[in-house]
């Protein structure tokens, strides 16, 4: 375990990693293998959703009522982009109908995860094939997210009944929900969507990053005054640790925030958070599920590495130059490690793409249920495929 007081060395040059970068031949192979796996899973998940995580490395089919349901159709769209296979396009558009039904009937939508749900499923379908129902569904989802806005404190409330004092908090993950609002603002001309998303990102930067450049998972605000109250974890090891996926959501979220508003603070914070993250990575660049662990046999969270790779590639595109090249190189090495040692390769009984993700591990110090430990996780598969697609080049983002 890493002592909690240890600090990152901000802005130090990236140390070369012993992990070899994903080669062009490996990239093609990884994209082909992932696309083949998606194609083989269509009988199970064309008219159903994929569970948030696998059970014994096999995803069950479930109803479209979890916060994670958007990742499977997102993965289908990425496979469609790689192969051009019309069967994948058809499957993606069948999923759109399920997402339209879900938002029209407000089925398990009383939370902030509208971006996770509707960007990879419906914004993607609109951008790629001009599906009008997808456009309508994504705009309804943006409207729903906008309803979670809390003026006092300037944030979108994550969970629970809106305004309930015990639930008056946002979470670091929400940075990935914001692009839905930027998109909806541009589509409809509703400036409020964009202004609130920008404000939420600034609130997150102001309170969720600790002085040592680690991050709080969730953050409570005062419902009377809007003042910051305290950080707490739900899925990390403890309130004062840094959950590996939370740090990854922060990294990718800061890069996306920088895309939509060129605040130097987003870039500077990205560099500092990255330094903290890198100091806690095992040699193969895939973190333990909480960054308090730097060695031993705790489970990994491979999804954190894929999300971070996407953040590195996004920031590399925005910043360019030698620094951008360094981030791209690092992402390529992370993807090399994931492809060689974590990706599912045929023949395998698993219907996932990447092994060794961790959804939520119960500890005496956190409040999660404890599920999906050392399994494939739906967003892990999606962001792995997204990072591969980014490396292939010329990708139009769903975010
Ligand atoms: N957004 C919840 C999670 O990453 O598990």
XYZ file of C-alpha atoms in Angstrom, residues 22-392:
371
model
C 1.082 -1.495 -29.511
C 2.499 -2.007 -33.014
C 0.475 -1.197 -36.163
C 0.075 -4.945 -36.808
C -1.136 -5.526 -33.246
C -3.565 -2.617 -33.584
C -5.149 -4.161 -36.667
C -5.300 -7.553 -34.967
C -6.830 -6.068 -31.804
C -9.501 -4.219 -33.793
C -10.297 -7.357 -35.805
C -10.516 -9.530 -32.693
C -12.737 -7.022 -30.869
C -15.017 -6.581 -33.891
C -15.304 -10.355 -34.299
C -16.272 -10.736 -30.646
C -18.949 -8.043 -30.962
C -20.344 -9.732 -34.067
C -20.500 -13.088 -32.244
C -22.386 -11.515 -29.318
C -25.161 -10.028 -31.464
C -27.560 -12.967 -30.934
C -27.443 -12.291 -27.180
C -27.511 -8.493 -27.140
C -29.407 -7.225 -30.169
C -32.759 -7.153 -28.351
C -31.338 -7.008 -24.819
C -28.837 -4.994 -22.812
C -25.515 -6.264 -21.544
C -25.108 -6.489 -17.779
C -22.719 -3.927 -16.249
C -20.168 -6.650 -15.617
C -19.602 -10.255 -16.485
C -20.150 -13.225 -14.184
C -17.242 -15.624 -14.529
C -16.151 -13.514 -17.537
C -19.488 -14.019 -19.337
C -21.968 -11.140 -19.565
C -25.600 -12.013 -18.954
C -28.324 -10.306 -21.002
C -30.519 -7.943 -18.965
C -33.211 -5.286 -19.433
C -32.192 -1.794 -20.507
C -32.388 -0.246 -17.042
C -28.772 0.103 -15.819
C -26.519 3.191 -16.040
C -24.113 1.160 -18.158
C -26.472 0.142 -20.981
C -24.995 2.643 -23.471
C -21.597 0.974 -23.631
C -22.636 -2.146 -25.515
C -24.312 -0.192 -28.373
C -21.289 2.133 -28.332
C -19.099 -0.900 -28.842
C -21.371 -2.047 -31.682
C -20.955 1.369 -33.373
C -17.179 1.185 -33.017
C -17.210 -2.285 -34.583
C -19.422 -0.907 -37.366
C -16.884 1.874 -37.944
C -14.064 -0.674 -38.179
C -15.830 -3.158 -40.440
C -18.640 -1.310 -42.256
C -20.742 -4.442 -41.664
C -24.443 -3.531 -42.207
C -25.507 -6.163 -39.669
C -23.761 -4.124 -36.971
C -25.459 -0.947 -38.166
C -28.840 -2.693 -37.980
C -28.095 -3.921 -34.436
C -27.049 -0.411 -33.370
C -30.312 1.009 -34.714
C -32.381 -1.640 -32.924
C -30.678 -0.511 -29.707
C -31.653 3.093 -30.491
C -35.329 2.090 -30.292
C -34.757 0.651 -26.830
C -33.039 3.869 -25.719
C -35.859 6.024 -27.128
C -38.398 3.892 -25.251
C -36.331 4.178 -22.069
C -36.106 7.967 -22.056
C -39.690 8.522 -23.252
C -40.915 6.388 -20.375
C -38.253 7.585 -17.933
C -37.181 4.047 -17.061
C -34.418 4.325 -14.431
C -33.373 7.746 -15.670
C -33.647 9.666 -12.414
C -29.878 10.135 -12.114
C -27.098 12.000 -13.921
C -25.735 9.248 -16.153
C -27.537 10.400 -19.278
C -24.237 10.999 -21.092
C -22.895 7.533 -20.353
C -26.200 6.156 -21.624
C -26.952 8.325 -24.643
C -23.600 9.525 -26.082
C -22.223 6.125 -27.186
C -25.640 4.707 -28.148
C -27.605 7.589 -29.682
C -25.267 10.526 -30.372
C -23.086 7.946 -32.128
C -26.072 6.645 -34.152
C -26.992 10.187 -35.149
C -23.469 11.129 -36.166
C -22.722 7.893 -38.004
C -25.973 7.079 -39.794
C -28.248 10.079 -39.164
C -30.806 8.091 -37.156
C -33.542 10.639 -36.350
C -34.910 8.640 -33.385
C -31.421 8.614 -31.917
C -31.308 12.404 -32.230
C -34.659 12.729 -30.480
C -33.684 10.296 -27.707
C -30.370 12.040 -27.039
C -32.062 15.449 -26.814
C -34.623 14.063 -24.341
C -31.758 12.626 -22.300
C -29.988 15.993 -22.271
C -33.225 17.568 -21.013
C -33.359 14.983 -18.229
C -29.744 15.654 -17.213
C -30.406 19.388 -17.232
C -33.204 18.792 -14.697
C -30.590 17.501 -12.228
C -28.970 20.958 -12.056
C -28.451 22.452 -8.609
C -27.983 26.209 -8.633
C -26.619 26.275 -5.092
C -23.143 24.880 -5.622
C -23.409 24.838 -9.444
C -23.455 21.101 -10.184
C -25.580 18.233 -11.462
C -26.771 16.064 -8.589
C -25.582 12.516 -9.171
C -28.022 10.225 -7.463
C -31.219 10.109 -5.464
C -34.222 12.406 -5.206
C -33.267 15.837 -6.396
C -32.557 18.261 -3.550
C -32.639 15.637 -0.787
C -30.014 16.943 1.690
C -28.394 13.489 2.130
C -27.937 13.222 -1.646
C -26.680 16.754 -2.293
C -23.489 15.768 -4.113
C -21.849 15.283 -7.479
C -19.269 12.674 -8.497
C -16.090 12.851 -10.563
C -17.523 10.437 -13.168
C -20.044 13.097 -14.245
C -17.394 14.854 -16.340
C -18.162 12.210 -18.977
C -21.871 13.079 -18.899
C -21.230 16.697 -19.872
C -20.468 16.229 -23.599
C -24.126 15.231 -24.117
C -25.055 18.743 -23.002
C -22.456 20.428 -25.230
C -23.819 18.438 -28.147
C -27.470 19.210 -27.286
C -26.664 22.887 -26.870
C -25.138 23.022 -30.341
C -28.059 21.057 -31.845
C -30.842 23.117 -30.234
C -29.257 26.504 -29.567
C -30.079 26.145 -25.855
C -27.167 28.054 -24.324
C -28.174 26.948 -20.814
C -27.066 23.358 -21.461
C -23.560 24.475 -22.362
C -23.291 27.062 -19.590
C -24.315 24.540 -16.932
C -21.953 21.887 -18.252
C -19.071 24.366 -18.208
C -19.996 25.404 -14.674
C -20.201 21.804 -13.471
C -16.723 21.090 -14.872
C -15.330 24.144 -13.069
C -17.021 23.066 -9.812
C -15.428 19.627 -10.158
C -11.974 21.092 -10.671
C -12.418 23.422 -7.712
C -13.345 20.746 -5.152
C -12.604 17.209 -6.313
C -8.821 17.446 -6.736
C -6.800 17.149 -3.537
C -3.559 19.103 -2.991
C -1.526 15.965 -3.809
C -3.342 15.646 -7.192
C -5.369 12.607 -6.210
C -9.154 12.880 -6.457
C -12.259 12.400 -4.378
C -14.833 10.109 -5.928
C -17.902 12.007 -4.677
C -18.279 15.482 -3.195
C -21.033 16.844 -0.933
C -22.178 20.461 -1.122
C -24.227 22.453 1.375
C -27.837 22.551 0.128
C -28.515 25.858 1.904
C -25.441 27.825 0.836
C -23.883 25.802 -2.012
C -20.554 25.791 -0.137
C -18.270 22.752 -0.494
C -18.670 20.345 2.451
C -16.557 17.194 2.040
C -15.299 14.521 -0.278
C -16.273 10.887 0.218
C -15.974 7.654 -1.674
C -18.577 5.183 -2.788
C -16.479 2.696 -4.782
C -12.919 3.543 -3.763
C -11.069 1.916 -0.882
C -11.776 4.792 1.547
C -12.692 8.458 1.640
C -9.037 9.512 1.551
C -7.800 7.072 -1.101
C -7.921 7.619 -4.847
C -10.171 5.170 -6.672
C -8.340 4.125 -9.848
C -11.340 4.569 -12.102
C -12.210 7.897 -10.492
C -8.731 9.179 -11.330
C -9.246 7.913 -14.896
C -12.659 9.601 -15.189
C -10.933 12.778 -14.000
C -8.157 12.462 -16.586
C -10.462 11.827 -19.520
C -12.989 14.340 -18.123
C -10.353 17.071 -17.864
C -9.246 16.414 -21.439
C -12.855 16.665 -22.649
C -13.411 19.785 -20.544
C -10.335 21.304 -22.180
C -11.811 20.479 -25.578
C -14.925 22.467 -24.744
C -13.291 25.312 -22.784
C -9.579 26.109 -23.106
C -8.979 26.832 -19.426
C -5.237 26.398 -18.749
C -6.205 24.935 -15.362
C -7.693 21.872 -17.079
C -4.429 21.123 -18.860
C -2.272 21.822 -15.797
C -4.485 19.631 -13.627
C -4.417 16.880 -16.246
C -0.611 16.837 -16.032
C -0.634 16.712 -12.224
C -3.294 14.020 -11.985
C -1.439 11.999 -14.582
C 1.795 12.245 -12.569
C -0.049 10.972 -9.479
C -1.552 8.107 -11.480
C 1.735 7.082 -13.120
C 3.585 6.943 -9.818
C 1.147 4.311 -8.612
C 1.043 2.057 -11.662
C 2.532 -1.421 -11.580
C 5.159 -2.140 -14.261
C 2.530 -3.252 -16.795
C 0.731 0.148 -16.638
C -2.614 -1.310 -15.506
C -3.591 -0.063 -12.037
C -4.900 -1.901 -9.061
C -8.549 -1.014 -8.487
C -7.587 1.710 -6.015
C -4.351 3.683 -6.286
C -3.657 3.098 -2.612
C -2.439 -0.324 -3.784
C 0.786 -0.374 -5.773
C 1.771 -4.030 -5.344
C 0.349 -7.316 -4.113
C -2.608 -9.390 -5.224
C -5.515 -6.939 -5.021
C -7.609 -6.993 -8.223
C -6.725 -4.681 -11.079
C -9.081 -2.358 -12.895
C -8.194 -2.689 -16.571
C -11.031 -0.269 -17.432
C -9.130 2.509 -15.665
C -6.224 1.998 -18.069
C -8.483 2.102 -21.158
C -10.251 5.259 -19.963
C -6.898 6.892 -19.220
C -5.594 5.930 -22.667
C -8.610 7.690 -24.226
C -7.910 10.769 -22.088
C -4.248 10.771 -23.129
C -5.168 10.505 -26.795
C -7.798 13.254 -26.507
C -5.336 15.607 -24.769
C -2.582 14.690 -27.250
C -4.857 15.744 -30.125
C -5.720 19.038 -28.418
C -2.211 20.020 -27.339
C 0.030 18.460 -29.999
C 3.775 19.051 -29.995
C 6.302 17.068 -28.001
C 4.057 16.857 -24.956
C 1.212 15.476 -27.060
C 3.567 12.940 -28.599
C 4.605 11.821 -25.093
C 0.985 11.244 -24.109
C 0.274 9.396 -27.346
C 3.296 7.176 -26.768
C 2.157 6.413 -23.236
C -1.368 5.559 -24.412
C 0.100 3.261 -27.059
C 2.089 1.426 -24.395
C -0.972 1.088 -22.138
C -2.885 -0.368 -25.065
C 0.019 -2.711 -25.808
C -0.221 -4.070 -22.294
C -4.004 -4.400 -22.466
C -3.924 -6.160 -25.820
C -1.177 -8.604 -24.889
C -2.128 -9.500 -21.334
C -5.746 -8.483 -20.695
C -7.699 -8.725 -23.977
C -9.914 -11.737 -24.633
C -8.605 -13.688 -27.602
C -10.282 -16.619 -29.347
C -10.875 -19.318 -28.491
C -12.218 -18.170 -25.161
C -15.429 -18.895 -23.262
C -15.667 -15.171 -22.421
C -18.045 -12.924 -24.386
C -16.228 -9.789 -23.218
C -13.342 -7.891 -24.773
C -11.077 -7.188 -21.776
C -10.523 -9.187 -18.596
C -9.634 -7.966 -15.095
C -11.904 -4.992 -14.640
C -13.364 -4.111 -11.260
C -16.780 -2.502 -10.916
C -17.002 -2.072 -7.153
C -15.071 -3.851 -4.439
C -16.587 -3.715 -0.977
C -14.343 -2.572 1.882
C -15.165 -1.636 5.499
C -14.632 2.001 4.461
C -16.827 2.398 1.370
C -20.555 2.264 0.614
C -20.755 0.191 -2.561
C -22.457 -3.185 -2.859
C -19.458 -5.138 -4.062
C -19.958 -6.584 -7.532
C -18.064 -7.240 -10.734
C -14.662 -7.799 -9.115
C -11.986 -9.090 -11.516
C -14.451 -9.376 -14.382
C -15.060 -7.875 -17.793
C -16.921 -4.576 -17.380
C -19.086 -3.072 -20.085
C -17.378 0.370 -20.112
C -13.968 -1.323 -19.984
C -14.763 -3.039 -23.277
C -16.132 0.176 -24.760
C -13.184 2.444 -23.841
C -10.669 -0.219 -24.876
C -12.305 -0.280 -28.316
C -12.530 3.530 -28.364
C -8.801 3.848 -27.613
C -7.982 1.361 -30.409
C -10.215 3.339 -32.772
C -8.516 6.588 -31.764
C -5.132 5.007 -32.481
C -6.332 3.955 -35.926
